[in-house]
Coordinates of C-alpha atoms in Angstrom, one line a residue:
X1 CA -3.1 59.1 -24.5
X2 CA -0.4 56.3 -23.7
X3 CA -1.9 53.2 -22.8
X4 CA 0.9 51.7 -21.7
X5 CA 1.0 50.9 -17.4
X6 CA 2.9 52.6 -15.2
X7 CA 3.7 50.2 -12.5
X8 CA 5.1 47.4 -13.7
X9 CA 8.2 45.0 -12.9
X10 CA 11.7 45.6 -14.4
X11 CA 12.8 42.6 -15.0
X12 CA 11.5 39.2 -15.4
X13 CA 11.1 37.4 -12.0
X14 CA 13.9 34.8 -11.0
X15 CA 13.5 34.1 -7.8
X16 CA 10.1 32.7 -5.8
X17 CA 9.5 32.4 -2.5
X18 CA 7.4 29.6 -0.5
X19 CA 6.9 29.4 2.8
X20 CA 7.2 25.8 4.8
X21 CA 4.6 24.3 6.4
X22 CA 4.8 25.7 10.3
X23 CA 7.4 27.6 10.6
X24 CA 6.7 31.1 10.1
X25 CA 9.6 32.5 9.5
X26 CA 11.0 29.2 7.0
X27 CA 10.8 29.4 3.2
X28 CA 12.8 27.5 0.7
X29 CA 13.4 29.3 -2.7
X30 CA 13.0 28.5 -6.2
X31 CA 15.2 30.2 -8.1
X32 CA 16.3 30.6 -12.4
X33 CA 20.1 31.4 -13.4
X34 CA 21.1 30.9 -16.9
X35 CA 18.7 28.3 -17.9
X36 CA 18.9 26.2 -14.9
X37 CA 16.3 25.9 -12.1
X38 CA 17.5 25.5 -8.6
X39 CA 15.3 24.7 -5.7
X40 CA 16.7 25.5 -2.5
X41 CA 15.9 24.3 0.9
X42 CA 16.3 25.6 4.0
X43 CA 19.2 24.2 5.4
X44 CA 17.6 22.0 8.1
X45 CA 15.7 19.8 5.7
X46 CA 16.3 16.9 3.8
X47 CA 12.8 17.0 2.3
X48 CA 10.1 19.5 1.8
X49 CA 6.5 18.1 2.8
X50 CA 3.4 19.8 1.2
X51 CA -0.1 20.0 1.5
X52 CA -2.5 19.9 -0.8
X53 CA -3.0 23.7 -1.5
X54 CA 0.9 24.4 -1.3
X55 CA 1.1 21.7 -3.8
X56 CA -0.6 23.5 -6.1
X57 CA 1.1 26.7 -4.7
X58 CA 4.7 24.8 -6.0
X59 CA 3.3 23.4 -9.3
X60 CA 2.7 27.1 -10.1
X61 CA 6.5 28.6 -9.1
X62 CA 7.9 25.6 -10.6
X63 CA 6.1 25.7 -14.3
X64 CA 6.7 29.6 -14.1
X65 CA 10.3 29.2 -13.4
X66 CA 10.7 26.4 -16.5
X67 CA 9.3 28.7 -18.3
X68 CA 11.9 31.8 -17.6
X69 CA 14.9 29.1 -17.9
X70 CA 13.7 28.2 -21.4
X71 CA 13.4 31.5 -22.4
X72 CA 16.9 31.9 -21.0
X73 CA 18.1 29.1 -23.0
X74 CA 16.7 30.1 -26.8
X75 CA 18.1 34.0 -25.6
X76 CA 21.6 31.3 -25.6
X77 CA 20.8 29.8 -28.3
X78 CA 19.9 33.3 -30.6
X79 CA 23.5 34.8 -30.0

C-alpha cells in the first residue's frame, strides 16, 4: 500500500498573506520571486503596525519566505 498523501500542495508556497490590523478587508503580502523577498503594503500605508500576536504571526511568513528565496538561490547557483 502507497504511503505517500494524497492531498498535498503543488508547488512550494511563494506568496503569504496577512491581514492588517482593523481593516477587514486589508492585507499586505509577503511574497518570493527568484531569490528575492518582497513585502508589499497596501497602498495606503507608509508603515505596517503590529501587535504582539501578529508579530509573531510575521516573524513566521518572513523566516518561511527566507527560507524558499535561499533555496531559490543555491537552485541558481547548481545550474
Amino acid at each position: 500500500m502507497n504511503d505517500e498523501p494524497i492531498i498535498r500542495t503543488r508547488r512550494p508556497k511563494r506568496e503569504w498573506l496577512l491581514r492588517c490590523e482593523g481593516e477587514e478587508d486589508e492585507v499586505f503580502s509577503v511574497n518570493v520571486s527568484r531569490g528575492a523577498v518582497e513585502i508589499h503594503p497596501p497602498e495606503h500605508l507608509d508603515c505596517v503596525h503590529l501587535e504582539k500576536s501578529q508579530i509573531a504571526e510575521f516573524r513566521a511568513v518572513l523566516d518561511e519566505a527566507i527560507e524558499r528565496a535561499e533555496t531559490d538561490l543555491r537552485a541558481a547557483v547548481e545550474s
